[in-house]
Amino acid sequence: MFLENTVKSPNLPLKYLLGFFIIALFYVIGQIPLGIGLVLKSFGSGKPMPVNEAEIMKYFSPNTTLFLMLLFFVFTLLGLILVVKHLHKLRFIDIITTREKVDWKRIFFAFSTWGLFTLCSTTIFYFISPESFVFNFKPIPFLILFIIAIIMLPIQTSTEEFIFRGYLMQGFGILAKNRWVPLLITSAAFGLMHIMNPEVEKMGYIIMVYYIGTGLFLGIITLMDEGMELALGFHAANNIFTALLVTAEWSALQTESVFKDVSEPSAGFEILVPVFIIFPLLLFIFSKKYKWSNWKEKLTGSID
């Protein structure tokens, strides 16, 4: 089973602590290009250095900022690969799936399902409340955004999945000797990772229900499907379609998207409906398509 993928290797808790430190170090190294860019921009333009994330987001063009921030995850992924292969002596696929090779059909099914939902829901919201949107489409910046989105955003989303639904979930599974503890811990950690996002300041901590709920949903489909292919597809679709379709002054992703949301955000329908209605519906669809069974054992059972 998925959480037992790493039990075959002598993965002591100390190794996971060291591994997480190395991964975090590579994440910090990945911020160096952004830091260099900020310094060069400041010297070249005479503008004062930004002092917070909101100012950084507006210091460069949206495409430049997005690219530099996504570079964090290129370095982080490199660190994770080194940790898995050289510290834990595992194949990298061992933290991804129990299958002999990655099932791309599963990735594309989840990607297309959530991408279609995002496209349809955005279209519906636009026709219901057109005054909440400003047409923001500019051909050349959007083309650059599209290239960045299809190349770099899957690296970002996949890296997050490899860490939370793969490396950390398997590590906490070894420590806890069960499945529900790593599921809950990694879901909460995934949500808390977003606590500094500008959406939290704008909407309040109630939005953490969405972030933690999303982490829980991704953890459940990973455990039930014995691999994270569905989570990889969903997460990539979520970020890519969001980046391309709609941006807002208060969102974490400032992009050259088709529309800009100018409405005042509210922590209600947009947060609760996905977590309590849409995600359970997706679980039902995935479970029927892939014939999931034995839910209790896969989500709460012990690990030998």
mmCIF file of C-alpha atoms in Angstrom:
data_model
loop_
_atom_site.group_PDB
_atom_site.id
_atom_site.type_symbol
_atom_site.label_atom_id
_atom_site.label_comp_id
_atom_site.label_asym_id
_atom_site.label_seq_id
_atom_site.Cartn_x
_atom_site.Cartn_y
_atom_site.Cartn_z
ATOM 1 C CA MET A 1 0.000 0.000 0.000
ATOM 2 C CA PHE A 2 1.070 3.606 -0.601
ATOM 3 C CA LEU A 3 2.261 4.528 2.894
ATOM 4 C CA GLU A 4 4.259 1.293 3.077
ATOM 5 C CA ASN A 5 6.255 2.212 -0.020
ATOM 6 C CA THR A 6 9.126 3.519 2.095
ATOM 7 C CA VAL A 7 8.998 0.924 4.877
ATOM 8 C CA LYS A 8 11.318 -1.282 2.811
ATOM 9 C CA SER A 9 14.063 1.289 3.396
ATOM 10 C CA PRO A 10 15.582 1.949 6.838
ATOM 11 C CA ASN A 11 13.987 5.377 7.137
ATOM 12 C CA LEU A 12 14.588 6.463 10.709
ATOM 13 C CA PRO A 13 12.871 9.604 12.081
ATOM 14 C CA LEU A 14 16.263 11.363 12.128
ATOM 15 C CA LYS A 15 16.537 10.864 8.375
ATOM 16 C CA TYR A 16 13.204 12.567 7.834
ATOM 17 C CA LEU A 17 14.211 15.515 10.001
ATOM 18 C CA LEU A 18 17.473 15.867 8.087
ATOM 19 C CA GLY A 19 15.669 15.409 4.785
ATOM 20 C CA PHE A 20 13.104 18.091 5.579
ATOM 21 C CA PHE A 21 15.913 20.471 6.573
ATOM 22 C CA ILE A 22 17.700 19.866 3.261
ATOM 23 C CA ILE A 23 14.491 20.429 1.288
ATOM 24 C CA ALA A 24 13.839 23.682 3.196
ATOM 25 C CA LEU A 25 17.424 24.776 2.492
ATOM 26 C CA PHE A 26 16.939 24.269 -1.239
ATOM 27 C CA TYR A 27 13.709 26.293 -1.014
ATOM 28 C CA VAL A 28 15.666 29.164 0.513
ATOM 29 C CA ILE A 29 18.362 28.852 -2.169
ATOM 30 C CA GLY A 30 15.599 29.086 -4.753
ATOM 31 C CA GLN A 31 14.792 32.570 -3.466
ATOM 32 C CA ILE A 32 18.238 33.898 -4.398
ATOM 33 C CA PRO A 33 17.293 34.772 -8.028
ATOM 34 C CA LEU A 34 14.356 36.830 -6.721
ATOM 35 C CA GLY A 35 16.631 38.573 -4.224
ATOM 36 C CA ILE A 36 19.175 39.379 -6.950
ATOM 37 C CA GLY A 37 16.387 40.684 -9.176
ATOM 38 C CA LEU A 38 15.078 42.945 -6.400
ATOM 39 C CA VAL A 39 18.526 44.401 -5.763
ATOM 40 C CA LEU A 40 19.226 45.011 -9.460
ATOM 41 C CA LYS A 41 15.796 46.565 -9.963
ATOM 42 C CA SER A 42 16.298 48.830 -6.955
ATOM 43 C CA PHE A 43 19.717 50.026 -8.126
ATOM 44 C CA GLY A 44 18.556 50.458 -11.704
ATOM 45 C CA SER A 45 15.368 52.352 -10.978
ATOM 46 C CA GLY A 46 16.137 54.039 -7.687
ATOM 47 C CA LYS A 47 12.954 52.564 -6.221
ATOM 48 C CA PRO A 48 13.133 51.535 -2.555
ATOM 49 C CA MET A 49 13.318 47.813 -1.859
ATOM 50 C CA PRO A 50 9.936 46.187 -1.107
ATOM 51 C CA VAL A 51 9.404 45.292 2.535
ATOM 52 C CA ASN A 52 6.547 42.781 2.267
ATOM 53 C CA GLU A 53 5.025 40.254 -0.132
ATOM 54 C CA ALA A 54 2.384 42.673 -1.389
ATOM 55 C CA GLU A 55 5.079 45.159 -2.439
ATOM 56 C CA ILE A 56 7.175 42.403 -4.034
ATOM 57 C CA MET A 57 4.189 41.321 -6.130
ATOM 58 C CA LYS A 58 4.017 44.824 -7.637
ATOM 59 C CA TYR A 59 7.759 45.483 -7.929
ATOM 60 C CA PHE A 60 8.142 43.676 -11.263
ATOM 61 C CA SER A 61 5.706 42.921 -14.037
ATOM 62 C CA PRO A 62 3.262 40.145 -13.041
ATOM 63 C CA ASN A 63 4.902 37.631 -15.392
ATOM 64 C CA THR A 64 8.407 38.340 -14.080
ATOM 65 C CA THR A 65 7.261 38.081 -10.480
ATOM 66 C CA LEU A 66 5.422 34.823 -11.134
ATOM 67 C CA PHE A 67 8.424 33.286 -12.878
ATOM 68 C CA LEU A 68 10.867 34.271 -10.126
ATOM 69 C CA MET A 69 8.572 32.984 -7.383
ATOM 70 C CA LEU A 70 7.994 29.675 -9.185
ATOM 71 C CA LEU A 71 11.765 29.197 -9.396
ATOM 72 C CA PHE A 72 11.598 28.509 -5.640
ATOM 73 C CA PHE A 73 9.965 25.201 -6.445
ATOM 74 C CA VAL A 74 12.449 24.180 -9.133
ATOM 75 C CA PHE A 75 15.190 24.260 -6.507
ATOM 76 C CA THR A 76 12.921 22.650 -3.908
ATOM 77 C CA LEU A 77 12.159 19.762 -6.260
ATOM 78 C CA LEU A 78 15.869 19.256 -6.881
ATOM 79 C CA GLY A 79 16.459 19.101 -3.122
ATOM 80 C CA LEU A 80 13.616 16.600 -2.676
ATOM 81 C CA ILE A 81 14.966 14.354 -5.442
ATOM 82 C CA LEU A 82 18.415 14.351 -3.846
ATOM 83 C CA VAL A 83 16.959 13.541 -0.424
ATOM 84 C CA VAL A 84 14.788 10.666 -1.654
ATOM 85 C CA LYS A 85 17.436 9.071 -3.859
ATOM 86 C CA HIS A 86 20.597 9.637 -1.826
ATOM 87 C CA LEU A 87 19.492 10.005 1.797
ATOM 88 C CA HIS A 88 16.676 7.457 1.801
ATOM 89 C CA LYS A 89 18.056 5.298 -1.044
ATOM 90 C CA LEU A 90 14.627 5.052 -2.685
ATOM 91 C CA ARG A 91 13.335 5.385 -6.208
ATOM 92 C CA PHE A 92 11.590 8.725 -6.619
ATOM 93 C CA ILE A 93 8.476 6.941 -7.869
ATOM 94 C CA ASP A 94 8.183 5.347 -4.408
ATOM 95 C CA ILE A 95 6.869 8.634 -2.980
ATOM 96 C CA ILE A 96 4.466 9.080 -5.912
ATOM 97 C CA THR A 97 2.589 5.827 -6.460
ATOM 98 C CA THR A 98 2.426 2.100 -5.758
ATOM 99 C CA ARG A 99 2.175 1.464 -9.494
ATOM 100 C CA GLU A 100 5.270 0.451 -11.465
ATOM 101 C CA LYS A 101 5.024 3.674 -13.436
ATOM 102 C CA VAL A 102 3.090 6.900 -13.116
ATOM 103 C CA ASP A 103 -0.453 6.575 -14.467
ATOM 104 C CA TRP A 104 -0.750 9.625 -16.725
ATOM 105 C CA LYS A 105 -4.352 8.786 -17.587
ATOM 106 C CA ARG A 106 -5.280 9.361 -13.957
ATOM 107 C CA ILE A 107 -3.428 12.692 -13.933
ATOM 108 C CA PHE A 108 -5.158 13.876 -17.095
ATOM 109 C CA PHE A 109 -8.578 12.721 -15.891
ATOM 110 C CA ALA A 110 -8.310 14.712 -12.659
ATOM 111 C CA PHE A 111 -6.791 17.661 -14.522
ATOM 112 C CA SER A 112 -9.542 17.786 -17.135
ATOM 113 C CA THR A 113 -12.317 17.233 -14.579
ATOM 114 C CA TRP A 114 -11.255 20.078 -12.291
ATOM 115 C CA GLY A 115 -10.178 22.287 -15.192
ATOM 116 C CA LEU A 116 -13.597 21.950 -16.820
ATOM 117 C CA PHE A 117 -15.318 22.680 -13.518
ATOM 118 C CA THR A 118 -13.166 25.790 -12.967
ATOM 119 C CA LEU A 119 -13.827 27.040 -16.494
ATOM 120 C CA CYS A 120 -17.579 26.478 -16.210
ATOM 121 C CA SER A 121 -17.913 27.983 -12.739
ATOM 122 C CA THR A 122 -15.908 31.065 -13.738
ATOM 123 C CA THR A 123 -18.120 31.529 -16.810
ATOM 124 C CA ILE A 124 -21.276 31.203 -14.696
ATOM 125 C CA PHE A 125 -20.002 33.714 -12.123
ATOM 126 C CA TYR A 126 -19.139 36.131 -14.939
ATOM 127 C CA PHE A 127 -22.652 36.033 -16.426
ATOM 128 C CA ILE A 128 -24.318 36.216 -13.008
ATOM 129 C CA SER A 129 -22.233 39.166 -11.850
ATOM 130 C CA PRO A 130 -20.422 40.824 -14.795
ATOM 131 C CA GLU A 131 -19.829 43.980 -12.776
ATOM 132 C CA SER A 132 -17.445 41.981 -10.570
ATOM 133 C CA PHE A 133 -15.047 41.383 -13.475
ATOM 134 C CA VAL A 134 -12.883 43.579 -15.654
ATOM 135 C CA PHE A 135 -11.681 42.262 -19.006
ATOM 136 C CA ASN A 136 -7.905 42.140 -18.576
ATOM 137 C CA PHE A 137 -6.778 40.255 -21.675
ATOM 138 C CA LYS A 138 -3.580 41.509 -23.341
ATOM 139 C CA PRO A 139 -2.328 39.121 -26.062
ATOM 140 C CA ILE A 140 1.456 39.246 -25.582
ATOM 141 C CA PRO A 141 1.513 39.264 -21.750
ATOM 142 C CA PHE A 142 -1.124 36.504 -21.737
ATOM 143 C CA LEU A 143 0.945 34.385 -24.144
ATOM 144 C CA ILE A 144 3.968 34.755 -21.862
ATOM 145 C CA LEU A 145 1.770 33.865 -18.876
ATOM 146 C CA PHE A 146 0.456 30.802 -20.724
ATOM 147 C CA ILE A 147 4.005 29.535 -21.365
ATOM 148 C CA ILE A 148 5.006 30.118 -17.736
ATOM 149 C CA ALA A 149 1.807 28.477 -16.498
ATOM 150 C CA ILE A 150 2.059 25.251 -18.505
ATOM 151 C CA ILE A 151 5.772 24.795 -17.751
ATOM 152 C CA MET A 152 6.353 26.197 -14.260
ATOM 153 C CA LEU A 153 3.055 25.819 -12.418
ATOM 154 C CA PRO A 154 3.019 21.997 -12.752
ATOM 155 C CA ILE A 155 6.488 22.010 -11.161
ATOM 156 C CA GLN A 156 5.163 24.089 -8.263
ATOM 157 C CA THR A 157 2.022 22.041 -7.695
ATOM 158 C CA SER A 158 3.779 18.696 -8.174
ATOM 159 C CA THR A 159 6.526 19.683 -5.738
ATOM 160 C CA GLU A 160 3.942 20.538 -3.093
ATOM 161 C CA GLU A 161 2.210 17.208 -3.693
ATOM 162 C CA PHE A 162 5.472 15.244 -3.590
ATOM 163 C CA ILE A 163 6.305 16.846 -0.246
ATOM 164 C CA PHE A 164 2.918 16.778 1.518
ATOM 165 C CA ARG A 165 1.113 13.779 0.024
ATOM 166 C CA GLY A 166 4.305 11.800 -0.576
ATOM 167 C CA TYR A 167 7.388 12.460 1.518
ATOM 168 C CA LEU A 168 5.785 13.832 4.685
ATOM 169 C CA MET A 169 2.712 11.579 4.649
ATOM 170 C CA GLN A 170 4.896 8.493 4.351
ATOM 171 C CA GLY A 171 7.278 9.814 7.013
ATOM 172 C CA PHE A 172 4.519 10.531 9.539
ATOM 173 C CA GLY A 173 3.032 7.137 8.671
ATOM 174 C CA ILE A 174 6.244 5.440 9.750
ATOM 175 C CA LEU A 175 6.230 7.394 13.017
ATOM 176 C CA ALA A 176 2.524 6.954 13.812
ATOM 177 C CA LYS A 177 2.153 3.377 12.491
ATOM 178 C CA ASN A 178 -1.289 4.288 11.165
ATOM 179 C CA ARG A 179 -2.934 6.218 8.325
ATOM 180 C CA TRP A 180 -5.223 8.761 9.941
ATOM 181 C CA VAL A 181 -2.477 10.647 11.798
ATOM 182 C CA PRO A 182 -0.369 11.412 8.684
ATOM 183 C CA LEU A 183 -3.548 12.260 6.770
ATOM 184 C CA LEU A 184 -4.635 14.844 9.341
ATOM 185 C CA ILE A 185 -1.161 16.262 10.036
ATOM 186 C CA THR A 186 -0.246 16.791 6.388
ATOM 187 C CA SER A 187 -3.682 18.246 5.614
ATOM 188 C CA ALA A 188 -3.327 20.772 8.432
ATOM 189 C CA ALA A 189 0.284 21.547 7.443
ATOM 190 C CA PHE A 190 -0.758 22.074 3.821
ATOM 191 C CA GLY A 191 -3.432 24.519 4.929
ATOM 192 C CA LEU A 192 -1.142 26.373 7.328
ATOM 193 C CA MET A 193 1.423 26.759 4.542
ATOM 194 C CA HIS A 194 -1.031 29.237 2.984
ATOM 195 C CA ILE A 195 -1.612 31.253 6.151
ATOM 196 C CA MET A 196 0.569 34.129 4.934
ATOM 197 C CA ASN A 197 -1.347 34.428 1.651
ATOM 198 C CA PRO A 198 -2.987 37.846 1.131
ATOM 199 C CA GLU A 199 -6.377 36.104 0.866
ATOM 200 C CA VAL A 200 -6.161 35.274 4.570
ATOM 201 C CA GLU A 201 -5.650 38.906 5.525
ATOM 202 C CA LYS A 202 -8.499 39.961 3.233
ATOM 203 C CA MET A 203 -11.073 37.300 4.170
ATOM 204 C CA GLY A 204 -9.980 36.259 7.640
ATOM 205 C CA TYR A 205 -8.931 32.900 9.032
ATOM 206 C CA ILE A 206 -12.183 31.274 7.943
ATOM 207 C CA ILE A 207 -10.542 30.723 4.553
ATOM 208 C CA MET A 208 -8.266 28.198 6.256
ATOM 209 C CA VAL A 209 -11.282 25.862 6.135
ATOM 210 C CA TYR A 210 -10.821 25.822 2.353
ATOM 211 C CA TYR A 211 -7.044 25.338 2.439
ATOM 212 C CA ILE A 212 -7.113 22.583 5.071
ATOM 213 C CA GLY A 213 -10.170 21.028 3.452
ATOM 214 C CA THR A 214 -8.340 20.939 0.122
ATOM 215 C CA GLY A 215 -5.367 19.266 1.791
ATOM 216 C CA LEU A 216 -7.677 16.690 3.359
ATOM 217 C CA PHE A 217 -9.348 16.006 0.014
ATOM 218 C CA LEU A 218 -5.990 15.542 -1.724
ATOM 219 C CA GLY A 219 -4.783 13.262 1.076
ATOM 220 C CA ILE A 220 -7.905 11.100 0.900
ATOM 221 C CA ILE A 221 -7.702 10.570 -2.851
ATOM 222 C CA THR A 222 -3.994 9.744 -2.533
ATOM 223 C CA LEU A 223 -4.594 7.078 0.122
ATOM 224 C CA MET A 224 -7.673 5.626 -1.545
ATOM 225 C CA ASP A 225 -6.051 5.463 -4.982
ATOM 226 C CA GLU A 226 -2.702 4.131 -3.690
ATOM 227 C CA GLY A 227 -0.869 6.972 -5.409
ATOM 228 C CA MET A 228 -0.963 10.709 -5.908
ATOM 229 C CA GLU A 229 -1.717 10.865 -9.632
ATOM 230 C CA LEU A 230 -5.239 12.231 -9.067
ATOM 231 C CA ALA A 231 -3.911 14.797 -6.596
ATOM 232 C CA LEU A 232 -1.226 15.855 -9.083
ATOM 233 C CA GLY A 233 -3.799 16.423 -11.824
ATOM 234 C CA PHE A 234 -6.260 18.271 -9.593
ATOM 235 C CA HIS A 235 -3.655 20.577 -8.061
ATOM 236 C CA ALA A 236 -2.112 21.449 -11.438
ATOM 237 C CA ALA A 237 -5.513 22.235 -12.956
ATOM 238 C CA ASN A 238 -6.496 24.370 -9.970
ATOM 239 C CA ASN A 239 -3.452 26.637 -10.192
ATOM 240 C CA ILE A 240 -3.126 26.760 -13.982
ATOM 241 C CA PHE A 241 -6.759 27.593 -14.716
ATOM 242 C CA THR A 242 -6.909 30.086 -11.859
ATOM 243 C CA ALA A 243 -3.749 31.838 -13.079
ATOM 244 C CA LEU A 244 -5.011 32.029 -16.649
ATOM 245 C CA LEU A 245 -8.626 32.974 -15.997
ATOM 246 C CA VAL A 246 -8.908 35.356 -13.043
ATOM 247 C CA THR A 247 -6.634 37.460 -10.884
ATOM 248 C CA ALA A 248 -7.375 39.966 -8.128
ATOM 249 C CA GLU A 249 -5.464 42.630 -6.243
ATOM 250 C CA TRP A 250 -5.829 40.608 -3.043
ATOM 251 C CA SER A 251 -4.910 37.154 -4.426
ATOM 252 C CA ALA A 252 -1.633 35.270 -4.036
ATOM 253 C CA LEU A 253 -1.351 34.831 -7.800
ATOM 254 C CA GLN A 254 -1.006 38.205 -9.542
ATOM 255 C CA THR A 255 -1.138 37.348 -13.236
ATOM 256 C CA GLU A 256 -1.868 38.706 -16.703
ATOM 257 C CA SER A 257 -5.099 36.713 -16.707
ATOM 258 C CA VAL A 258 -8.138 37.080 -18.933
ATOM 259 C CA PHE A 259 -10.207 38.714 -16.168
ATOM 260 C CA LYS A 260 -9.551 40.695 -13.025
ATOM 261 C CA ASP A 261 -11.940 40.213 -10.119
ATOM 262 C CA VAL A 262 -12.779 43.651 -8.710
ATOM 263 C CA SER A 263 -15.462 42.511 -6.277
ATOM 264 C CA GLU A 264 -15.104 42.639 -2.519
ATOM 265 C CA PRO A 265 -14.243 39.089 -1.438
ATOM 266 C CA SER A 266 -16.434 37.344 1.086
ATOM 267 C CA ALA A 267 -15.710 34.252 3.137
ATOM 268 C CA GLY A 268 -18.835 32.254 2.469
ATOM 269 C CA PHE A 269 -20.163 30.498 -0.615
ATOM 270 C CA GLU A 270 -16.798 30.341 -2.417
ATOM 271 C CA ILE A 271 -15.144 28.655 0.582
ATOM 272 C CA LEU A 272 -17.779 26.315 1.979
ATOM 273 C CA VAL A 273 -19.311 24.930 -1.226
ATOM 274 C CA PRO A 274 -16.093 23.376 -2.599
ATOM 275 C CA VAL A 275 -15.166 21.765 0.728
ATOM 276 C CA PHE A 276 -18.589 20.413 1.703
ATOM 277 C CA ILE A 277 -20.245 19.812 -1.672
ATOM 278 C CA ILE A 278 -17.833 19.791 -4.634
ATOM 279 C CA PHE A 279 -15.021 17.767 -3.045
ATOM 280 C CA PRO A 280 -17.389 15.033 -1.754
ATOM 281 C CA LEU A 281 -18.900 14.877 -5.248
ATOM 282 C CA LEU A 282 -15.428 14.438 -6.755
ATOM 283 C CA LEU A 283 -14.682 11.697 -4.232
ATOM 284 C CA PHE A 284 -17.822 9.912 -5.381
ATOM 285 C CA ILE A 285 -16.853 10.267 -9.063
ATOM 286 C CA PHE A 286 -13.290 9.063 -8.493
ATOM 287 C CA SER A 287 -14.421 6.188 -6.284
ATOM 288 C CA LYS A 288 -16.844 4.901 -8.903
ATOM 289 C CA LYS A 289 -14.412 5.276 -11.793
ATOM 290 C CA TYR A 290 -11.524 3.565 -9.991
ATOM 291 C CA LYS A 291 -13.654 1.145 -7.929
ATOM 292 C CA TRP A 292 -12.341 2.168 -4.523
ATOM 293 C CA SER A 293 -13.232 -0.042 -1.574
ATOM 294 C CA ASN A 294 -12.166 -0.718 2.005
ATOM 295 C CA TRP A 295 -12.278 2.968 2.933
ATOM 296 C CA LYS A 296 -11.856 2.469 6.676
ATOM 297 C CA GLU A 297 -8.684 0.412 6.358
ATOM 298 C CA LYS A 298 -7.081 2.695 3.772
ATOM 299 C CA LEU A 299 -7.807 5.894 5.691
ATOM 300 C CA THR A 300 -7.441 4.796 9.316
ATOM 301 C CA GLY A 301 -5.794 1.358 9.321
ATOM 302 C CA SER A 302 -2.442 0.468 10.858
ATOM 303 C CA ILE A 303 0.911 0.297 9.086
ATOM 304 C CA ASP A 304 3.007 -2.796 9.650
#
